[in-house]
Amino acid sequence: MENRIAVTFEKEVTLINRIKQLEGSRWSQSLQLWHLPDTEAYRIRFKISESIEKSILSHIDTPNQEALHRFIQEIQLKGYSPLTLKTYRNEFGSFLYYLKETPAKECSVEKIRDYILYCINEIKLSEATIHSRMNAIKFYYEQVLKREHFLFEIPRPKKPNKLPKVIATSDIKKIFESTPNLKHNTMLKLCYGLGLRVSEIINLKIVDIDSKAMQVFIERAKGKKDRYANLPVSILEQLRSYFVEYKPSVYLFEGQFGGKYSSRSVQQVFRNSQKKAKINKILGVHSLRHSFATHLLEQGTDIRFIQELLGHNDIRTTLIYTQVSDKNIRKIISPLDTL
């Protein structure tokens, strides 16, 4: 029996016409809903991420199960983060699923080229996702099978030059004012005040806060890199009040039943505060980190110090904020105003 994906939505002529145009779409009179073939393309289109992983990895042909096993072991041996392992495993798993009974170790460059074109033209993946898949495939052939420059002749799609989304200081104040919960407010203020990633805020421990030196120790951040961040003076009293009220045991921010706070919960806290503040922009909590860097730059902070505070290995990563800052651009007068 063919697996199908159920799709429900409000009865609207435009949406009905759109789903009718999708290949393999059918209407179920008994269930009163539309359904589509259960394919990778549709799973990606409708963002069924959890099922994609389980479905694809469990349907890889036997000859390639060993390839996936060796692939995972190599990533573990190199000490990559759990997130990198998960991403690479899923991307490489999608490639093995596409190969079906063709053994990966016998795959030609031409076959891989066809797969990349399939990702571009058939399932219409973004440039970033295609780069990620190519990196995973490259890792297998060059790191596991030791074939140097195996994919050298396959060009990569050009990535769009996206700039970080920065929040104006007035809007950041509104977000904080719209967050009355002490834990949530403290969490968001530290994200902005220290320029933290979501993974860093949830991994902060009580022992990492040094109120005497006014520093915060960020342990094993991205790239397993330790660093120190300056603790803002304005947050110290609030931190003490938070500690007295919530009494965290290990992590600075803990869930309802102990253990560290989840990254999803931090994102939801930010979205709720943004909504209450009536800031109608597509933002995420990471925008607070972007804003921290941009506002420091506009205050005249040396770019090398910003690089250190953010924990960037390459100064070029930090230099992108020079394209976002509009301090000097705002001083430029349009020729229209001089007429």
mmCIF file of C-alpha atoms in Angstrom:
data_model
loop_
_atom_site.group_PDB
_atom_site.id
_atom_site.type_symbol
_atom_site.label_atom_id
_atom_site.label_comp_id
_atom_site.label_asym_id
_atom_site.label_seq_id
_atom_site.Cartn_x
_atom_site.Cartn_y
_atom_site.Cartn_z
ATOM 1 C CA MET A 1 0.000 0.000 0.000
ATOM 2 C CA GLU A 2 1.313 3.449 -0.937
ATOM 3 C CA ASN A 3 1.979 5.826 1.965
ATOM 4 C CA ARG A 4 0.215 9.176 1.678
ATOM 5 C CA ILE A 5 0.505 12.578 3.367
ATOM 6 C CA ALA A 6 -2.738 14.158 4.583
ATOM 7 C CA VAL A 7 -3.068 17.909 3.966
ATOM 8 C CA THR A 8 -5.731 20.008 5.689
ATOM 9 C CA PHE A 9 -6.394 23.721 5.286
ATOM 10 C CA GLU A 10 -9.232 26.235 5.228
ATOM 11 C CA LYS A 11 -11.536 25.893 2.244
ATOM 12 C CA GLU A 12 -10.268 28.635 0.002
ATOM 13 C CA VAL A 13 -10.419 28.611 -3.796
ATOM 14 C CA THR A 14 -6.786 29.732 -4.222
ATOM 15 C CA LEU A 15 -5.430 27.001 -1.919
ATOM 16 C CA ILE A 16 -7.611 24.316 -3.515
ATOM 17 C CA ASN A 17 -6.376 25.279 -6.990
ATOM 18 C CA ARG A 18 -2.775 25.177 -5.774
ATOM 19 C CA ILE A 19 -3.041 21.682 -4.292
ATOM 20 C CA LYS A 20 -4.827 20.419 -7.412
ATOM 21 C CA GLN A 21 -1.722 21.355 -9.404
ATOM 22 C CA LEU A 22 0.536 19.173 -7.234
ATOM 23 C CA GLU A 23 1.407 15.854 -8.843
ATOM 24 C CA GLY A 24 -0.447 12.900 -7.301
ATOM 25 C CA SER A 25 -2.868 14.985 -5.229
ATOM 26 C CA ARG A 26 -6.282 13.451 -4.484
ATOM 27 C CA TRP A 27 -9.388 14.371 -2.506
ATOM 28 C CA SER A 28 -10.748 11.892 0.040
ATOM 29 C CA GLN A 29 -14.530 12.150 0.293
ATOM 30 C CA SER A 30 -14.693 9.905 3.359
ATOM 31 C CA LEU A 31 -11.953 11.746 5.281
ATOM 32 C CA GLN A 32 -12.821 15.167 3.841
ATOM 33 C CA LEU A 33 -9.170 16.081 3.163
ATOM 34 C CA TRP A 34 -6.551 16.190 0.429
ATOM 35 C CA HIS A 35 -3.658 13.737 0.351
ATOM 36 C CA LEU A 36 -0.382 13.440 -1.553
ATOM 37 C CA PRO A 37 2.249 10.750 -2.234
ATOM 38 C CA ASP A 38 4.665 10.325 0.676
ATOM 39 C CA THR A 39 7.837 11.526 -1.062
ATOM 40 C CA GLU A 40 10.935 13.352 0.147
ATOM 41 C CA ALA A 41 9.996 16.370 -1.984
ATOM 42 C CA TYR A 42 6.586 16.725 -0.319
ATOM 43 C CA ARG A 43 7.993 16.041 3.166
ATOM 44 C CA ILE A 44 10.455 18.876 2.689
ATOM 45 C CA ARG A 45 7.808 21.144 1.171
ATOM 46 C CA PHE A 46 5.451 20.640 4.117
ATOM 47 C CA LYS A 47 8.311 20.629 6.690
ATOM 48 C CA ILE A 48 7.693 17.149 8.108
ATOM 49 C CA SER A 49 11.268 17.020 9.405
ATOM 50 C CA GLU A 50 10.995 14.346 12.117
ATOM 51 C CA SER A 51 9.340 11.871 9.766
ATOM 52 C CA ILE A 52 11.844 12.617 7.004
ATOM 53 C CA GLU A 53 14.699 11.391 9.180
ATOM 54 C CA LYS A 54 12.976 8.202 10.345
ATOM 55 C CA SER A 55 11.488 7.350 6.951
ATOM 56 C CA ILE A 56 14.604 7.887 4.850
ATOM 57 C CA LEU A 57 17.135 6.344 7.250
ATOM 58 C CA SER A 58 14.997 3.242 7.740
ATOM 59 C CA HIS A 59 14.565 2.719 3.988
ATOM 60 C CA ILE A 60 18.197 2.830 2.905
ATOM 61 C CA ASP A 61 19.058 -0.319 0.952
ATOM 62 C CA THR A 62 21.191 -2.953 2.724
ATOM 63 C CA PRO A 63 24.366 -2.370 0.625
ATOM 64 C CA ASN A 64 24.483 1.221 1.879
ATOM 65 C CA GLN A 65 23.664 0.612 5.549
ATOM 66 C CA GLU A 66 27.358 -0.154 6.137
ATOM 67 C CA ALA A 67 28.316 3.085 4.354
ATOM 68 C CA LEU A 68 26.049 5.051 6.708
ATOM 69 C CA HIS A 69 27.475 3.225 9.729
ATOM 70 C CA ARG A 70 31.082 3.998 8.712
ATOM 71 C CA PHE A 71 30.086 7.591 7.956
ATOM 72 C CA ILE A 72 28.631 8.097 11.458
ATOM 73 C CA GLN A 73 31.640 6.459 13.115
ATOM 74 C CA GLU A 74 34.067 8.757 11.278
ATOM 75 C CA ILE A 75 32.166 11.861 12.428
ATOM 76 C CA GLN A 76 32.194 10.563 16.013
ATOM 77 C CA LEU A 77 35.928 9.829 15.858
ATOM 78 C CA LYS A 78 36.613 13.372 14.674
ATOM 79 C CA GLY A 79 34.690 14.722 17.672
ATOM 80 C CA TYR A 80 32.069 16.696 15.751
ATOM 81 C CA SER A 81 29.139 18.111 17.721
ATOM 82 C CA PRO A 82 25.864 16.128 18.061
ATOM 83 C CA LEU A 83 24.121 18.750 15.896
ATOM 84 C CA THR A 84 26.708 18.378 13.111
ATOM 85 C CA LEU A 85 26.424 14.601 13.370
ATOM 86 C CA LYS A 86 22.646 14.753 13.046
ATOM 87 C CA THR A 87 22.761 17.171 10.103
ATOM 88 C CA TYR A 88 25.439 15.263 8.176
ATOM 89 C CA ARG A 89 23.780 11.905 8.906
ATOM 90 C CA ASN A 90 20.438 13.088 7.535
ATOM 91 C CA GLU A 91 21.957 14.761 4.473
ATOM 92 C CA PHE A 92 24.082 11.726 3.607
ATOM 93 C CA GLY A 93 21.131 9.445 4.391
ATOM 94 C CA SER A 94 19.035 11.296 1.794
ATOM 95 C CA PHE A 95 21.768 10.660 -0.781
ATOM 96 C CA LEU A 96 21.920 6.934 0.068
ATOM 97 C CA TYR A 97 18.120 6.730 -0.152
ATOM 98 C CA TYR A 98 18.335 8.210 -3.657
ATOM 99 C CA LEU A 99 20.989 5.660 -4.703
ATOM 100 C CA LYS A 100 18.728 2.744 -3.721
ATOM 101 C CA GLU A 101 20.636 -0.499 -4.520
ATOM 102 C CA THR A 102 23.695 1.283 -5.987
ATOM 103 C CA PRO A 103 26.576 0.962 -3.469
ATOM 104 C CA ALA A 104 27.858 4.412 -2.468
ATOM 105 C CA LYS A 105 31.503 3.316 -2.697
ATOM 106 C CA GLU A 106 30.982 2.413 -6.364
ATOM 107 C CA CYS A 107 29.078 5.624 -7.214
ATOM 108 C CA SER A 108 30.474 7.762 -10.041
ATOM 109 C CA VAL A 109 30.894 11.530 -10.006
ATOM 110 C CA GLU A 110 28.311 11.683 -12.796
ATOM 111 C CA LYS A 111 25.748 9.905 -10.593
ATOM 112 C CA ILE A 112 26.401 12.395 -7.782
ATOM 113 C CA ARG A 113 26.050 15.254 -10.274
ATOM 114 C CA ASP A 114 22.647 13.873 -11.303
ATOM 115 C CA TYR A 115 21.638 13.761 -7.636
ATOM 116 C CA ILE A 116 22.595 17.410 -7.067
ATOM 117 C CA LEU A 117 20.554 18.382 -10.134
ATOM 118 C CA TYR A 118 17.661 16.330 -8.743
ATOM 119 C CA CYS A 119 17.914 18.322 -5.484
ATOM 120 C CA ILE A 120 17.889 21.589 -7.435
ATOM 121 C CA ASN A 121 15.243 20.870 -10.064
ATOM 122 C CA GLU A 122 12.962 18.220 -8.576
ATOM 123 C CA ILE A 123 12.760 18.774 -4.825
ATOM 124 C CA LYS A 124 13.872 22.420 -5.095
ATOM 125 C CA LEU A 125 16.136 22.600 -2.066
ATOM 126 C CA SER A 126 17.603 25.936 -1.011
ATOM 127 C CA GLU A 127 21.202 26.798 -1.877
ATOM 128 C CA ALA A 128 22.202 26.427 1.782
ATOM 129 C CA THR A 129 20.700 22.926 2.023
ATOM 130 C CA ILE A 130 22.385 21.845 -1.212
ATOM 131 C CA HIS A 131 25.723 23.072 0.158
ATOM 132 C CA SER A 132 25.067 21.060 3.322
ATOM 133 C CA ARG A 133 24.303 17.911 1.310
ATOM 134 C CA MET A 134 27.377 18.371 -0.825
ATOM 135 C CA ASN A 135 29.495 18.791 2.318
ATOM 136 C CA ALA A 136 28.117 15.525 3.740
ATOM 137 C CA ILE A 137 28.769 13.631 0.488
ATOM 138 C CA LYS A 138 32.225 15.186 0.215
ATOM 139 C CA PHE A 139 32.965 14.083 3.787
ATOM 140 C CA TYR A 140 32.150 10.460 2.944
ATOM 141 C CA TYR A 141 34.284 10.234 -0.180
ATOM 142 C CA GLU A 142 37.221 12.280 1.054
ATOM 143 C CA GLN A 143 37.294 11.469 4.789
ATOM 144 C CA VAL A 144 35.864 7.938 4.927
ATOM 145 C CA LEU A 145 37.003 6.533 1.565
ATOM 146 C CA LYS A 146 40.106 8.804 1.410
ATOM 147 C CA ARG A 147 39.488 9.958 -2.174
ATOM 148 C CA GLU A 148 40.951 13.450 -2.319
ATOM 149 C CA HIS A 149 39.206 16.125 -4.431
ATOM 150 C CA PHE A 150 36.558 13.587 -5.491
ATOM 151 C CA LEU A 151 33.842 16.204 -6.055
ATOM 152 C CA PHE A 152 36.134 18.962 -7.290
ATOM 153 C CA GLU A 153 34.537 19.125 -10.737
ATOM 154 C CA ILE A 154 30.948 19.556 -9.484
ATOM 155 C CA PRO A 155 30.164 23.280 -9.119
ATOM 156 C CA ARG A 156 28.271 24.565 -6.097
ATOM 157 C CA PRO A 157 25.233 26.843 -6.401
ATOM 158 C CA LYS A 158 25.899 30.418 -5.401
ATOM 159 C CA LYS A 159 24.517 31.271 -1.968
ATOM 160 C CA PRO A 160 22.374 34.399 -1.571
ATOM 161 C CA ASN A 161 24.169 37.181 0.298
ATOM 162 C CA LYS A 162 21.862 37.444 3.308
ATOM 163 C CA LEU A 163 22.516 40.052 5.976
ATOM 164 C CA PRO A 164 21.862 39.493 9.690
ATOM 165 C CA LYS A 165 18.534 40.816 10.971
ATOM 166 C CA VAL A 166 19.124 43.568 13.503
ATOM 167 C CA ILE A 167 16.581 45.007 15.950
ATOM 168 C CA ALA A 168 16.564 48.728 16.712
ATOM 169 C CA THR A 169 17.416 49.616 20.308
ATOM 170 C CA SER A 170 13.960 51.128 20.792
ATOM 171 C CA ASP A 171 12.355 47.828 19.745
ATOM 172 C CA ILE A 172 14.664 45.819 22.012
ATOM 173 C CA LYS A 173 13.468 47.962 24.931
ATOM 174 C CA LYS A 174 9.863 47.201 23.914
ATOM 175 C CA ILE A 175 10.631 43.466 23.880
ATOM 176 C CA PHE A 176 12.072 43.601 27.396
ATOM 177 C CA GLU A 177 9.148 45.713 28.627
ATOM 178 C CA SER A 178 6.768 43.130 27.128
ATOM 179 C CA THR A 179 8.408 40.306 29.108
ATOM 180 C CA PRO A 180 7.156 40.567 32.724
ATOM 181 C CA ASN A 181 8.251 37.052 33.716
ATOM 182 C CA LEU A 182 11.531 37.435 35.635
ATOM 183 C CA LYS A 183 13.151 34.278 34.242
ATOM 184 C CA HIS A 184 12.201 35.070 30.642
ATOM 185 C CA ASN A 185 13.214 38.704 30.957
ATOM 186 C CA THR A 186 16.615 37.820 32.430
ATOM 187 C CA MET A 187 17.175 35.213 29.727
ATOM 188 C CA LEU A 188 16.486 37.633 26.858
ATOM 189 C CA LYS A 189 18.557 40.401 28.425
ATOM 190 C CA LEU A 190 21.565 38.081 28.718
ATOM 191 C CA CYS A 191 21.151 36.939 25.107
ATOM 192 C CA TYR A 192 21.395 40.573 24.021
ATOM 193 C CA GLY A 193 23.768 41.883 26.695
ATOM 194 C CA LEU A 194 26.360 39.139 26.138
ATOM 195 C CA GLY A 195 25.685 38.407 22.462
ATOM 196 C CA LEU A 196 24.898 34.748 23.130
ATOM 197 C CA ARG A 197 23.737 31.996 20.804
ATOM 198 C CA VAL A 198 20.676 29.998 21.917
ATOM 199 C CA SER A 199 22.865 26.968 22.636
ATOM 200 C CA GLU A 200 25.071 29.149 24.848
ATOM 201 C CA ILE A 201 22.279 30.644 26.955
ATOM 202 C CA ILE A 202 20.768 27.229 27.748
ATOM 203 C CA ASN A 203 24.175 25.746 28.598
ATOM 204 C CA LEU A 204 25.135 28.514 31.035
ATOM 205 C CA LYS A 205 25.785 27.176 34.521
ATOM 206 C CA ILE A 206 25.627 29.021 37.835
ATOM 207 C CA VAL A 207 29.389 28.536 38.313
ATOM 208 C CA ASP A 208 29.995 30.322 34.976
ATOM 209 C CA ILE A 209 28.840 33.654 36.434
ATOM 210 C CA ASP A 210 31.634 35.613 38.147
ATOM 211 C CA SER A 211 30.003 38.671 39.714
ATOM 212 C CA LYS A 212 33.314 39.864 41.225
ATOM 213 C CA ALA A 213 35.197 39.946 37.933
ATOM 214 C CA MET A 214 31.945 40.843 36.118
ATOM 215 C CA GLN A 215 32.559 38.116 33.576
ATOM 216 C CA VAL A 216 30.689 35.104 32.249
ATOM 217 C CA PHE A 217 32.477 31.954 31.120
ATOM 218 C CA ILE A 218 31.075 30.504 27.889
ATOM 219 C CA GLU A 219 32.200 26.875 27.866
ATOM 220 C CA ARG A 220 32.579 24.728 24.741
ATOM 221 C CA ALA A 221 30.620 27.026 22.473
ATOM 222 C CA LYS A 222 30.442 26.582 18.695
ATOM 223 C CA GLY A 223 33.579 24.829 17.492
ATOM 224 C CA LYS A 224 34.220 23.644 21.087
ATOM 225 C CA LYS A 225 35.730 27.037 21.809
ATOM 226 C CA ASP A 226 35.746 28.567 25.321
ATOM 227 C CA ARG A 227 35.551 32.329 25.792
ATOM 228 C CA TYR A 228 34.701 35.029 28.319
ATOM 229 C CA ALA A 229 31.958 37.656 27.977
ATOM 230 C CA ASN A 230 31.523 40.827 30.005
ATOM 231 C CA LEU A 231 28.621 40.776 32.455
ATOM 232 C CA PRO A 232 26.594 44.006 32.078
ATOM 233 C CA VAL A 233 26.448 45.993 35.316
ATOM 234 C CA SER A 234 22.760 46.748 34.754
ATOM 235 C CA ILE A 235 21.785 43.043 34.940
ATOM 236 C CA LEU A 236 23.572 42.163 38.205
ATOM 237 C CA GLU A 237 20.774 43.036 40.656
ATOM 238 C CA GLN A 238 18.179 41.373 38.425
ATOM 239 C CA LEU A 239 20.321 38.225 38.268
ATOM 240 C CA ARG A 240 20.474 38.112 42.057
ATOM 241 C CA SER A 241 16.690 38.555 42.335
ATOM 242 C CA TYR A 242 16.185 35.812 39.755
ATOM 243 C CA PHE A 243 18.485 33.436 41.623
ATOM 244 C CA VAL A 244 16.686 34.016 44.936
ATOM 245 C CA GLU A 245 13.247 33.485 43.394
ATOM 246 C CA TYR A 246 13.924 30.495 41.111
ATOM 247 C CA LYS A 247 16.803 28.778 42.980
ATOM 248 C CA PRO A 248 18.396 27.016 39.982
ATOM 249 C CA SER A 249 20.619 24.085 40.981
ATOM 250 C CA VAL A 250 23.112 23.547 38.117
ATOM 251 C CA TYR A 251 22.134 25.412 34.982
ATOM 252 C CA LEU A 252 21.351 29.116 35.238
ATOM 253 C CA PHE A 253 18.057 28.574 33.406
ATOM 254 C CA GLU A 254 16.335 25.275 34.130
ATOM 255 C CA GLY A 255 13.111 23.708 32.964
ATOM 256 C CA GLN A 256 10.049 23.101 35.105
ATOM 257 C CA PHE A 257 11.311 19.663 36.190
ATOM 258 C CA GLY A 258 15.018 20.471 36.333
ATOM 259 C CA GLY A 259 17.702 20.149 33.688
ATOM 260 C CA LYS A 260 18.631 22.861 31.241
ATOM 261 C CA TYR A 261 16.023 24.945 29.450
ATOM 262 C CA SER A 262 15.250 23.850 25.881
ATOM 263 C CA SER A 263 16.281 25.955 22.887
ATOM 264 C CA ARG A 264 12.745 25.660 21.517
ATOM 265 C CA SER A 265 11.362 27.210 24.718
ATOM 266 C CA VAL A 266 13.807 30.137 24.464
ATOM 267 C CA GLN A 267 12.657 30.757 20.886
ATOM 268 C CA GLN A 268 9.024 30.652 22.007
ATOM 269 C CA VAL A 269 9.713 33.131 24.818
ATOM 270 C CA PHE A 270 11.215 35.527 22.290
ATOM 271 C CA ARG A 271 8.324 35.101 19.822
ATOM 272 C CA ASN A 272 5.745 35.759 22.556
ATOM 273 C CA SER A 273 7.564 38.914 23.688
ATOM 274 C CA GLN A 274 7.987 40.120 20.115
ATOM 275 C CA LYS A 275 4.268 39.635 19.498
ATOM 276 C CA LYS A 276 3.334 41.521 22.686
ATOM 277 C CA ALA A 277 5.700 44.330 21.696
ATOM 278 C CA LYS A 278 3.896 44.484 18.308
ATOM 279 C CA ILE A 279 7.100 44.201 16.296
ATOM 280 C CA ASN A 280 5.900 42.858 12.971
ATOM 281 C CA LYS A 281 9.144 41.485 11.554
ATOM 282 C CA ILE A 282 10.311 37.954 10.880
ATOM 283 C CA LEU A 283 12.882 37.567 13.647
ATOM 284 C CA GLY A 284 14.359 34.919 15.917
ATOM 285 C CA VAL A 285 16.117 35.107 19.262
ATOM 286 C CA HIS A 286 19.443 34.981 17.358
ATOM 287 C CA SER A 287 18.600 38.513 16.173
ATOM 288 C CA LEU A 288 19.513 39.683 19.696
ATOM 289 C CA ARG A 289 23.072 38.432 19.114
ATOM 290 C CA HIS A 290 23.189 40.199 15.726
ATOM 291 C CA SER A 291 21.912 43.365 17.391
ATOM 292 C CA PHE A 292 24.541 43.129 20.143
ATOM 293 C CA ALA A 293 27.340 43.045 17.544
ATOM 294 C CA THR A 294 25.876 45.807 15.368
ATOM 295 C CA HIS A 295 25.170 48.152 18.276
ATOM 296 C CA LEU A 296 28.706 47.645 19.635
ATOM 297 C CA LEU A 297 30.078 48.532 16.203
ATOM 298 C CA GLU A 298 27.941 51.678 16.070
ATOM 299 C CA GLN A 299 29.252 52.656 19.513
ATOM 300 C CA GLY A 300 32.758 52.630 18.063
ATOM 301 C CA THR A 301 33.973 49.280 19.456
ATOM 302 C CA ASP A 302 36.949 47.829 17.575
ATOM 303 C CA ILE A 303 35.871 45.011 15.248
ATOM 304 C CA ARG A 304 38.604 42.737 16.675
ATOM 305 C CA PHE A 305 37.109 43.006 20.172
ATOM 306 C CA ILE A 306 33.644 42.241 18.777
ATOM 307 C CA GLN A 307 35.113 39.164 17.085
ATOM 308 C CA GLU A 308 36.486 37.982 20.429
ATOM 309 C CA LEU A 309 33.240 38.640 22.306
ATOM 310 C CA LEU A 310 31.225 36.725 19.697
ATOM 311 C CA GLY A 311 33.686 33.821 19.586
ATOM 312 C CA HIS A 312 34.284 34.018 15.830
ATOM 313 C CA ASN A 313 37.361 32.182 14.532
ATOM 314 C CA ASP A 314 37.491 34.214 11.326
ATOM 315 C CA ILE A 315 37.350 38.036 11.284
ATOM 316 C CA ARG A 316 35.467 37.830 7.975
ATOM 317 C CA THR A 317 32.465 36.409 9.846
ATOM 318 C CA THR A 318 32.429 39.465 12.108
ATOM 319 C CA LEU A 319 32.982 41.930 9.258
ATOM 320 C CA ILE A 320 29.499 41.207 7.922
ATOM 321 C CA TYR A 321 28.170 43.529 10.645
ATOM 322 C CA THR A 322 29.891 46.442 8.937
ATOM 323 C CA GLN A 323 27.401 45.905 6.098
ATOM 324 C CA VAL A 324 24.469 46.009 8.528
ATOM 325 C CA SER A 325 25.432 49.093 10.527
ATOM 326 C CA ASP A 326 23.836 52.195 9.035
ATOM 327 C CA LYS A 327 25.396 54.774 11.355
ATOM 328 C CA ASN A 328 27.417 56.393 8.567
ATOM 329 C CA ILE A 329 24.920 55.644 5.806
ATOM 330 C CA ARG A 330 22.253 57.652 7.650
ATOM 331 C CA LYS A 331 24.506 60.714 7.427
ATOM 332 C CA ILE A 332 24.407 60.620 3.618
ATOM 333 C CA ILE A 333 21.990 63.171 2.183
ATOM 334 C CA SER A 334 20.017 62.180 -0.894
ATOM 335 C CA PRO A 335 20.577 64.492 -3.889
ATOM 336 C CA LEU A 336 16.803 64.951 -3.924
ATOM 337 C CA ASP A 337 17.068 66.837 -0.604
ATOM 338 C CA THR A 338 19.616 69.256 -2.047
ATOM 339 C CA LEU A 339 17.436 70.482 -4.903
#
